[in-house]
Structure formats: C-alpha cells, structure tokens
Amino acid sequence: MDGTHGGEKTKSRLCSICNQRRPALKRPKTLQQICRECFYVVFEEEIHSVIVNNKLFKPGERIAIGASGGKDSTVLAYVMSELNRRHNYGLDLFLLSVDEGITGYRDDSLETVKRNEIQYGLPLKVVSYKDLYGWTMDEIVKMIGLKNNCTFCGVFRRQALDRGAALLKVDKLVTGHNADDIAETVLLNILRGDIARLSRCTSIITGEDGPIPRCKPFKYTYEKEIKLDYFSTECIYSPNAYRGFAREFIKDLERIRPRAILDIIKSGEDFRIATSTKMPEQGTCQRCGYISSQKWCKACVLLEGLNRGLPKLGIGRTRGVNRNDDQHNDAKNIQSKPCGSLDF
C-alpha cells in the first residue's frame, strides 16, 4: 500500500500533458502543472489558434510588429516569426520601434530590438519623437515635469506607430498587448466612464476604420506566461502611472481567482451600448490628417501647447489654444486620458 501511494505521489509530480518530465510551472488560467518543453508547444499553438480563429492575417500581407524591447514585444516578434515559418502564413514581417528620446531607458531597450532584428532576420524601422514632433520626452519632461508626461507620451506614441507603419506600407500593425493589459484597460475605461473606448478595447482587431488596423494575438495570454530575453527596466518617467493602480488591483484579484483576468475581458466583450447613445464621430485632423473626432487631433493640440510654451494646453479640459482664435476653439473640452493609459 505504501508503495502504491508513493507511486501515485511520484506520478502526480509529472507534467500533466506529457506525463514524462517534472513540471516547471503552473499555468495561471488552467492551473495545469506542465514541463517547460510542453509549455512552449502549448503556448505557441494557442497563439496560432487565436490567429487562425480570428482570421487576423491574409497570405501576402505586410505586417509591422510593434517592438519596444520589453518582454511582450520581444516574445511577440519571436512567436510571429516562428509561426509564420511553421504554418506558412505567407506574411512579410517587419519590426517597428518608437524612440521617445528617454536617456537611459529607450536607448538601452532599442539595443534589445536590434538583437531581435538579427536573431529573427526581420527588417527594423525606428521612428523618433524628435524627427516627428521636434521634441524628445526628456525635453518635454523638462518643460512640464513628471505629473502629466505619460499623457504626452501615450498620445505621441500611438500616432508615431501609425506613421511608422505607413512608412513601411504595411497592411496591419501587431502589438504585444496581453490579457492583463486588456483587463486593466477595461477597468480604467469603466472608472473614467469612457463608454466609447470600453466598447472597443476588448476587440482583437481595432482601428479598422483608421489608417492601419491593429491586431492583438496575445489577447488571451497571461503576462506571467510571456518569458524570453528582453529589456526589463521600467520607464523612468512612469513610476506612479495611473494604470499601475489598476494593475495592482488585478494582481490581487488573480491571487484570489486566477481566471479573474479572463472574466474581466469577457465582461468587456459582453458590454453593449444602447443604440440611442450618441458616440463621437471619427473624422480627420485638419492640421495633420490623422484620425480625430475633433478638428485638431490630440497630438496636434499637445504639440501646439509645447511650441507655444503652454504645455498644459491639452491637459484636462481646455477652451482652445487661443480663445481669440476661432480656428482653435474646436480643441475645447478634450478630456485627456489618465497618466500611463494605453489607447487600444
């Protein structure tokens, strides 16, 4: 009897998939204890299933991979390259990075991206805030301080990615947003009552009415499961970003109920807006031509404030760049996103 119990105990310590090797981790969303070898296989095939089931790509498309040097984008570059080869997607892949001009952070992380370029044989395009806007984040922070810097960076980065993707003439842009990111965004949109973003933030493809659609193959992938060589230093300008509070709250929920992240995403997917609700109408910025629901896009409003020495112009609610200038009054009532938020 002792021998039997001992054998069962030994067997229970084996990988629940191959039943041969000792488990190296427990999957947070399934609680399976699996070995490292099986994890890699399962992880990659799950992403493949998400891509196929959601028809994210078509053969022959040019795809830009948003590459920051962080773990999500580094793993995304590897997985996209590997699956494209293994399953014959027929895609032309490119790495696209944004240099915000943050000394000691972005210059170091770009070294990781350059290694990815060599490792995966993917062409790399880098666009910079300095070239696009005439400002680096270091220069912006010197003017505005640390309080609202993430608002500037988030708005500029989103447009910079689209501009870089346009330069590459790609059909779609792929980002490394994972399940944790999306769950955080659902909570943030609920907290600030932003039903427009809440209605689309869980979509696996966004921006189909904009210049270049964005895809999120990691939509159902937990952050804990994304592991590879990457640049791990946190941005020096975002230690107290508003998003961080939502992140900590979700981690607390996950400790109590591991599937809480997927539950939050599901609640966002099930969210419906009454047909009588008036939604912002998308148009184009009269200044730069970028997609906008105002006459001037948020990036142009922020940039105008910087160039005029009025950095708080686009932060919070404003009556415009110059109250005596009617052309600018349509920038009024633009509500900035909380510091550190990600616009999907």
Tab-separated table of N, CA, C and O in Angstrom, residues 254-342:
chain	number	residue	atom	x	y	z
A	254	GLU	N	-6.333	38.219	-9.131
A	254	GLU	CA	-5.810	36.986	-9.709
A	254	GLU	C	-5.357	36.015	-8.626
A	254	GLU	O	-5.494	34.795	-8.771
A	255	ARG	N	-4.818	36.561	-7.544
A	255	ARG	CA	-4.385	35.684	-6.445
A	255	ARG	C	-5.570	34.958	-5.810
A	255	ARG	O	-5.454	33.826	-5.347
A	256	ILE	N	-6.734	35.619	-5.812
A	256	ILE	CA	-7.945	35.016	-5.249
A	256	ILE	C	-8.616	34.094	-6.259
A	256	ILE	O	-9.047	32.990	-5.934
A	257	ARG	N	-8.676	34.561	-7.499
A	257	ARG	CA	-9.324	33.787	-8.576
A	257	ARG	C	-8.481	33.929	-9.837
A	257	ARG	O	-8.528	34.967	-10.514
A	258	PRO	N	-7.692	32.919	-10.189
A	258	PRO	CA	-6.789	33.007	-11.340
A	258	PRO	C	-7.458	33.395	-12.654
A	258	PRO	O	-6.842	34.030	-13.496
A	259	ARG	N	-8.724	33.028	-12.821
A	259	ARG	CA	-9.406	33.350	-14.079
A	259	ARG	C	-10.016	34.753	-14.078
A	259	ARG	O	-10.732	35.132	-15.013
A	260	ALA	N	-9.750	35.541	-13.045
A	260	ALA	CA	-10.348	36.876	-12.949
A	260	ALA	C	-10.006	37.740	-14.155
A	260	ALA	O	-10.840	38.518	-14.633
A	261	ILE	N	-8.791	37.595	-14.677
A	261	ILE	CA	-8.373	38.397	-15.833
A	261	ILE	C	-9.255	38.097	-17.039
A	261	ILE	O	-9.751	39.006	-17.715
A	262	LEU	N	-9.470	36.799	-17.317
A	262	LEU	CA	-10.321	36.432	-18.444
A	262	LEU	C	-11.774	36.812	-18.190
A	262	LEU	O	-12.511	37.144	-19.126
A	263	ASP	N	-12.195	36.776	-16.922
A	263	ASP	CA	-13.565	37.179	-16.581
A	263	ASP	C	-13.800	38.649	-16.915
A	263	ASP	O	-14.856	39.027	-17.441
A	264	ILE	N	-12.809	39.490	-16.601
A	264	ILE	CA	-12.931	40.927	-16.869
A	264	ILE	C	-12.976	41.177	-18.369
A	264	ILE	O	-13.766	41.992	-18.856
A	265	ILE	N	-12.131	40.468	-19.117
A	265	ILE	CA	-12.145	40.609	-20.574
A	265	ILE	C	-13.503	40.189	-21.124
A	265	ILE	O	-14.070	40.865	-21.990
A	266	LYS	N	-14.049	39.093	-20.604
A	266	LYS	CA	-15.361	38.607	-21.061
A	266	LYS	C	-16.450	39.646	-20.775
A	266	LYS	O	-17.343	39.866	-21.609
A	267	SER	N	-16.370	40.293	-19.626
A	267	SER	CA	-17.360	41.326	-19.296
A	267	SER	C	-17.268	42.488	-20.276
A	267	SER	O	-18.282	43.068	-20.666
A	268	GLY	N	-16.031	42.821	-20.686
A	268	GLY	CA	-15.857	43.874	-21.675
A	268	GLY	C	-16.400	43.471	-23.035
A	268	GLY	O	-17.003	44.281	-23.755
A	269	GLU	N	-16.206	42.200	-23.396
A	269	GLU	CA	-16.722	41.701	-24.676
A	269	GLU	C	-18.245	41.724	-24.701
A	269	GLU	O	-18.857	41.955	-25.751
A	270	ASP	N	-18.862	41.466	-23.545
A	270	ASP	CA	-20.323	41.408	-23.467
A	270	ASP	C	-20.968	42.781	-23.327
A	270	ASP	O	-22.192	42.907	-23.357
A	271	PHE	N	-20.137	43.806	-23.141
A	271	PHE	CA	-20.664	45.162	-22.963
A	271	PHE	C	-21.378	45.626	-24.232
A	271	PHE	O	-20.868	45.466	-25.331
A	272	ARG	N	-22.564	46.182	-24.067
A	272	ARG	CA	-23.328	46.679	-25.199
A	272	ARG	C	-23.766	48.120	-24.929
A	272	ARG	O	-24.123	48.476	-23.809
A	273	ILE	N	-23.732	48.928	-25.975
A	273	ILE	CA	-24.145	50.325	-25.864
A	273	ILE	C	-25.522	50.480	-26.490
A	273	ILE	O	-25.776	49.960	-27.585
A	274	ALA	N	-26.404	51.191	-25.799
A	274	ALA	CA	-27.748	51.417	-26.334
A	274	ALA	C	-27.658	52.138	-27.673
A	274	ALA	O	-26.819	53.024	-27.862
A	275	THR	N	-28.506	51.743	-28.590
A	275	THR	CA	-28.472	52.338	-29.934
A	275	THR	C	-28.772	53.836	-29.898
A	275	THR	O	-28.407	54.570	-30.823
A	276	SER	N	-29.413	54.285	-28.815
A	276	SER	CA	-29.751	55.715	-28.703
A	276	SER	C	-28.578	56.558	-28.199
A	276	SER	O	-28.644	57.781	-28.204
A	277	THR	N	-27.505	55.884	-27.747
A	277	THR	CA	-26.351	56.607	-27.220
A	277	THR	C	-25.578	57.272	-28.348
A	277	THR	O	-25.212	56.630	-29.329
A	278	LYS	N	-25.312	58.570	-28.192
A	278	LYS	CA	-24.569	59.298	-29.205
A	278	LYS	C	-23.072	59.082	-28.994
A	278	LYS	O	-22.541	59.365	-27.931
A	279	MET	N	-22.401	58.567	-30.013
A	279	MET	CA	-20.977	58.286	-29.938
A	279	MET	C	-20.189	59.332	-30.719
A	279	MET	O	-20.706	59.944	-31.648
A	280	PRO	N	-18.909	59.546	-30.327
A	280	PRO	CA	-18.074	60.513	-31.066
A	280	PRO	C	-17.933	60.087	-32.521
A	280	PRO	O	-17.788	58.910	-32.829
A	281	GLU	N	-18.009	61.053	-33.413
A	281	GLU	CA	-17.868	60.772	-34.837
A	281	GLU	C	-16.402	60.938	-35.250
A	281	GLU	O	-15.780	61.947	-34.955
A	282	GLN	N	-15.880	59.918	-35.914
A	282	GLN	CA	-14.487	59.957	-36.340
A	282	GLN	C	-14.347	60.753	-37.624
A	282	GLN	O	-15.107	60.585	-38.565
A	283	GLY	N	-13.354	61.628	-37.609
A	283	GLY	CA	-13.028	62.392	-38.797
A	283	GLY	C	-11.520	62.425	-38.949
A	283	GLY	O	-10.833	61.496	-38.518
A	284	THR	N	-11.013	63.487	-39.550
A	284	THR	CA	-9.564	63.626	-39.674
A	284	THR	C	-9.143	65.000	-39.185
A	284	THR	O	-9.877	65.988	-39.325
A	285	CYS	N	-7.956	65.049	-38.622
A	285	CYS	CA	-7.394	66.289	-38.105
A	285	CYS	C	-7.134	67.248	-39.273
A	285	CYS	O	-6.528	66.868	-40.276
A	286	GLN	N	-7.596	68.494	-39.137
A	286	GLN	CA	-7.415	69.472	-40.201
A	286	GLN	C	-5.957	69.908	-40.322
A	286	GLN	O	-5.575	70.488	-41.335
A	287	ARG	N	-5.173	69.607	-39.301
A	287	ARG	CA	-3.781	70.047	-39.333
A	287	ARG	C	-2.839	68.982	-39.894
A	287	ARG	O	-2.006	69.266	-40.743
A	288	CYS	N	-2.966	67.729	-39.403
A	288	CYS	CA	-2.017	66.689	-39.819
A	288	CYS	C	-2.655	65.556	-40.612
A	288	CYS	O	-1.955	64.715	-41.171
A	289	GLY	N	-3.989	65.512	-40.655
A	289	GLY	CA	-4.676	64.477	-41.411
A	289	GLY	C	-4.876	63.176	-40.665
A	289	GLY	O	-5.452	62.222	-41.198
A	290	TYR	N	-4.447	63.123	-39.397
A	290	TYR	CA	-4.599	61.904	-38.597
A	290	TYR	C	-6.048	61.776	-38.140
A	290	TYR	O	-6.775	62.765	-38.024
A	291	ILE	N	-6.478	60.541	-37.851
A	291	ILE	CA	-7.843	60.294	-37.417
A	291	ILE	C	-8.137	61.054	-36.126
A	291	ILE	O	-7.327	61.094	-35.197
A	292	SER	N	-9.311	61.703	-36.062
A	292	SER	CA	-9.655	62.511	-34.892
A	292	SER	C	-11.152	62.770	-34.875
A	292	SER	O	-11.792	62.860	-35.926
A	293	SER	N	-11.714	62.913	-33.674
A	293	SER	CA	-13.122	63.270	-33.537
A	293	SER	C	-13.290	64.780	-33.374
A	293	SER	O	-14.397	65.280	-33.254
A	294	GLN	N	-12.153	65.502	-33.329
A	294	GLN	CA	-12.156	66.956	-33.252
A	294	GLN	C	-11.516	67.518	-34.518
A	294	GLN	O	-10.958	66.770	-35.330
A	295	LYS	N	-11.573	68.844	-34.673
A	295	LYS	CA	-10.914	69.442	-35.838
A	295	LYS	C	-9.402	69.258	-35.757
A	295	LYS	O	-8.739	69.114	-36.776
A	296	TRP	N	-8.870	69.307	-34.557
A	296	TRP	CA	-7.448	69.039	-34.330
A	296	TRP	C	-7.330	67.772	-33.499
A	296	TRP	O	-8.043	67.618	-32.507
A	297	CYS	N	-6.422	66.879	-33.871
A	297	CYS	CA	-6.216	65.668	-33.068
A	297	CYS	C	-5.499	66.036	-31.769
A	297	CYS	O	-4.927	67.120	-31.636
A	298	LYS	N	-5.526	65.108	-30.824
A	298	LYS	CA	-4.935	65.383	-29.508
A	298	LYS	C	-3.430	65.652	-29.616
A	298	LYS	O	-2.880	66.509	-28.913
A	299	ALA	N	-2.746	64.940	-30.524
A	299	ALA	CA	-1.309	65.142	-30.679
A	299	ALA	C	-1.014	66.567	-31.125
A	299	ALA	O	-0.073	67.208	-30.632
A	300	CYS	N	-1.801	67.091	-32.064
A	300	CYS	CA	-1.566	68.454	-32.552
A	300	CYS	C	-1.855	69.495	-31.475
A	300	CYS	O	-1.169	70.518	-31.386
A	301	VAL	N	-2.882	69.241	-30.655
A	301	VAL	CA	-3.195	70.165	-29.562
A	301	VAL	C	-2.045	70.192	-28.547
A	301	VAL	O	-1.596	71.263	-28.113
A	302	LEU	N	-1.565	69.008	-28.179
A	302	LEU	CA	-0.447	68.933	-27.231
A	302	LEU	C	0.811	69.575	-27.806
A	302	LEU	O	1.534	70.298	-27.103
A	303	LEU	N	1.066	69.302	-29.067
A	303	LEU	CA	2.263	69.842	-29.710
A	303	LEU	C	2.183	71.363	-29.825
A	303	LEU	O	3.186	72.064	-29.618
A	304	GLU	N	0.999	71.889	-30.122
A	304	GLU	CA	0.825	73.337	-30.192
A	304	GLU	C	1.110	73.976	-28.833
A	304	GLU	O	1.737	75.046	-28.755
A	305	GLY	N	0.671	73.317	-27.775
A	305	GLY	CA	0.935	73.833	-26.439
A	305	GLY	C	2.428	73.878	-26.130
A	305	GLY	O	2.937	74.854	-25.571
A	306	LEU	N	3.127	72.815	-26.492
A	306	LEU	CA	4.582	72.780	-26.266
A	306	LEU	C	5.283	73.891	-27.041
A	306	LEU	O	6.134	74.601	-26.507
A	307	ASN	N	4.922	74.022	-28.320
A	307	ASN	CA	5.591	75.004	-29.167
A	307	ASN	C	5.289	76.441	-28.767
A	307	ASN	O	6.088	77.345	-29.031
A	308	ARG	N	4.149	76.651	-28.122
A	308	ARG	CA	3.782	78.000	-27.677
A	308	ARG	C	4.195	78.277	-26.239
A	308	ARG	O	3.920	79.348	-25.716
A	309	GLY	N	4.841	77.283	-25.626
A	309	GLY	CA	5.222	77.471	-24.229
A	309	GLY	C	4.059	77.360	-23.278
A	309	GLY	O	4.090	77.883	-22.166
A	310	LEU	N	2.984	76.655	-23.725
A	310	LEU	CA	1.781	76.444	-22.903
A	310	LEU	C	1.550	74.941	-22.765
A	310	LEU	O	0.588	74.391	-23.304
A	311	PRO	N	2.431	74.233	-22.043
A	311	PRO	CA	2.386	72.770	-22.027
A	311	PRO	C	1.123	72.168	-21.432
A	311	PRO	O	0.813	71.016	-21.708
A	312	LYS	N	0.367	72.934	-20.640
A	312	LYS	CA	-0.846	72.391	-20.032
A	312	LYS	C	-2.071	72.576	-20.924
A	312	LYS	O	-3.182	72.232	-20.530
A	313	LEU	N	-1.837	73.092	-22.127
A	313	LEU	CA	-2.946	73.394	-23.026
A	313	LEU	C	-3.850	72.202	-23.291
A	313	LEU	O	-5.063	72.295	-23.244
A	314	GLY	N	-3.255	71.032	-23.561
A	314	GLY	CA	-4.069	69.866	-23.910
A	314	GLY	C	-4.345	68.941	-22.752
A	314	GLY	O	-4.864	67.845	-22.945
A	315	ILE	N	-4.001	69.357	-21.538
A	315	ILE	CA	-4.222	68.524	-20.349
A	315	ILE	C	-5.528	68.917	-19.693
A	315	ILE	O	-5.758	70.081	-19.383
A	316	GLY	N	-6.404	67.953	-19.477
A	316	GLY	CA	-7.691	68.238	-18.857
A	316	GLY	C	-8.604	68.924	-19.849
A	316	GLY	O	-8.522	68.723	-21.052
A	317	ARG	N	-9.457	69.797	-19.344
A	317	ARG	CA	-10.406	70.485	-20.222
A	317	ARG	C	-9.857	71.870	-20.544
A	317	ARG	O	-9.397	72.588	-19.682
A	318	THR	N	-9.952	72.219	-21.819
A	318	THR	CA	-9.388	73.485	-22.264
A	318	THR	C	-10.343	74.161	-23.225
A	318	THR	O	-11.120	73.503	-23.917
A	319	ARG	N	-10.244	75.468	-23.279
A	319	ARG	CA	-11.091	76.221	-24.206
A	319	ARG	C	-10.417	76.443	-25.550
A	319	ARG	O	-10.907	77.138	-26.398
A	320	GLY	N	-9.236	75.864	-25.731
A	320	GLY	CA	-8.573	76.008	-27.017
A	320	GLY	C	-7.206	76.639	-26.873
A	320	GLY	O	-6.834	77.148	-25.825
A	321	VAL	N	-6.448	76.653	-27.960
A	321	VAL	CA	-5.104	77.191	-27.941
A	321	VAL	C	-5.133	78.682	-27.673
A	321	VAL	O	-4.321	79.224	-26.934
A	322	ASN	N	-6.088	79.380	-28.265
A	322	ASN	CA	-6.183	80.823	-28.110
A	322	ASN	C	-7.653	81.186	-28.209
A	322	ASN	O	-8.281	81.001	-29.238
A	323	ARG	N	-8.223	81.721	-27.134
A	323	ARG	CA	-9.657	81.980	-27.135
A	323	ARG	C	-10.061	82.995	-28.198
A	323	ARG	O	-11.219	83.065	-28.592
A	324	ASN	N	-9.116	83.810	-28.656
A	324	ASN	CA	-9.426	84.802	-29.673
A	324	ASN	C	-9.253	84.257	-31.086
A	324	ASN	O	-9.463	84.947	-32.053
A	325	ASP	N	-8.845	83.008	-31.168
A	325	ASP	CA	-8.622	82.393	-32.470
A	325	ASP	C	-9.676	81.324	-32.685
A	325	ASP	O	-9.616	80.246	-32.121
A	326	ASP	N	-10.687	81.597	-33.499
A	326	ASP	CA	-11.803	80.676	-33.684
A	326	ASP	C	-11.367	79.333	-34.237
A	326	ASP	O	-11.991	78.313	-33.989
A	327	GLN	N	-10.260	79.327	-34.995
A	327	GLN	CA	-9.823	78.066	-35.590
A	327	GLN	C	-9.441	77.060	-34.520
A	327	GLN	O	-9.558	75.856	-34.721
A	328	HIS	N	-9.013	77.567	-33.364
A	328	HIS	CA	-8.524	76.675	-32.331
A	328	HIS	C	-9.572	76.329	-31.288
A	328	HIS	O	-9.365	75.475	-30.456
A	329	ASN	N	-10.707	77.034	-31.312
A	329	ASN	CA	-11.693	76.806	-30.265
A	329	ASN	C	-12.319	75.425	-30.317
A	329	ASN	O	-12.910	74.964	-29.353
A	330	ASP	N	-12.188	74.737	-31.444
A	330	ASP	CA	-12.760	73.395	-31.547
A	330	ASP	C	-11.914	72.370	-30.823
A	330	ASP	O	-12.281	71.205	-30.765
A	331	ALA	N	-10.776	72.808	-30.260
A	331	ALA	CA	-9.988	71.896	-29.441
A	331	ALA	C	-10.532	71.827	-28.022
A	331	ALA	O	-10.016	71.095	-27.190
A	332	LYS	N	-11.596	72.573	-27.748
A	332	LYS	CA	-12.131	72.651	-26.387
A	332	LYS	C	-12.681	71.313	-25.925
A	332	LYS	O	-13.082	70.468	-26.710
A	333	ASN	N	-12.723	71.204	-24.624
A	333	ASN	CA	-13.322	70.035	-23.967
A	333	ASN	C	-12.718	68.705	-24.378
A	333	ASN	O	-13.402	67.688	-24.396
A	334	ILE	N	-11.433	68.696	-24.723
A	334	ILE	CA	-10.758	67.424	-24.976
A	334	ILE	C	-10.329	66.878	-23.631
A	334	ILE	O	-9.551	67.493	-22.921
A	335	GLN	N	-10.837	65.745	-23.255
A	335	GLN	CA	-10.506	65.152	-21.964
A	335	GLN	C	-9.286	64.258	-22.114
A	335	GLN	O	-9.306	63.297	-22.859
A	336	SER	N	-8.214	64.563	-21.409
A	336	SER	CA	-7.008	63.741	-21.509
A	336	SER	C	-7.208	62.438	-20.766
A	336	SER	O	-7.985	62.357	-19.813
A	337	LYS	N	-6.503	61.405	-21.208
A	337	LYS	CA	-6.549	60.115	-20.551
A	337	LYS	C	-5.681	60.155	-19.319
A	337	LYS	O	-4.730	60.891	-19.251
A	338	PRO	N	-6.003	59.339	-18.276
A	338	PRO	CA	-5.146	59.273	-17.099
A	338	PRO	C	-3.735	58.889	-17.481
A	338	PRO	O	-3.506	58.133	-18.418
A	339	CYS	N	-2.794	59.397	-16.732
A	339	CYS	CA	-1.379	59.164	-16.993
A	339	CYS	C	-1.082	57.667	-17.037
A	339	CYS	O	-1.472	56.910	-16.163
A	340	GLY	N	-0.392	57.256	-18.067
A	340	GLY	CA	0.026	55.859	-18.170
A	340	GLY	C	-0.953	54.954	-18.881
A	340	GLY	O	-0.750	53.755	-18.971
A	341	SER	N	-2.053	55.508	-19.384
A	341	SER	CA	-3.045	54.644	-20.020
A	341	SER	C	-2.617	54.245	-21.411
A	341	SER	O	-1.865	54.934	-22.072
A	342	LEU	N	-3.131	53.117	-21.869
A	342	LEU	CA	-2.846	52.622	-23.206
A	342	LEU	C	-4.105	52.731	-24.023
A	342	LEU	O	-5.156	52.238	-23.626
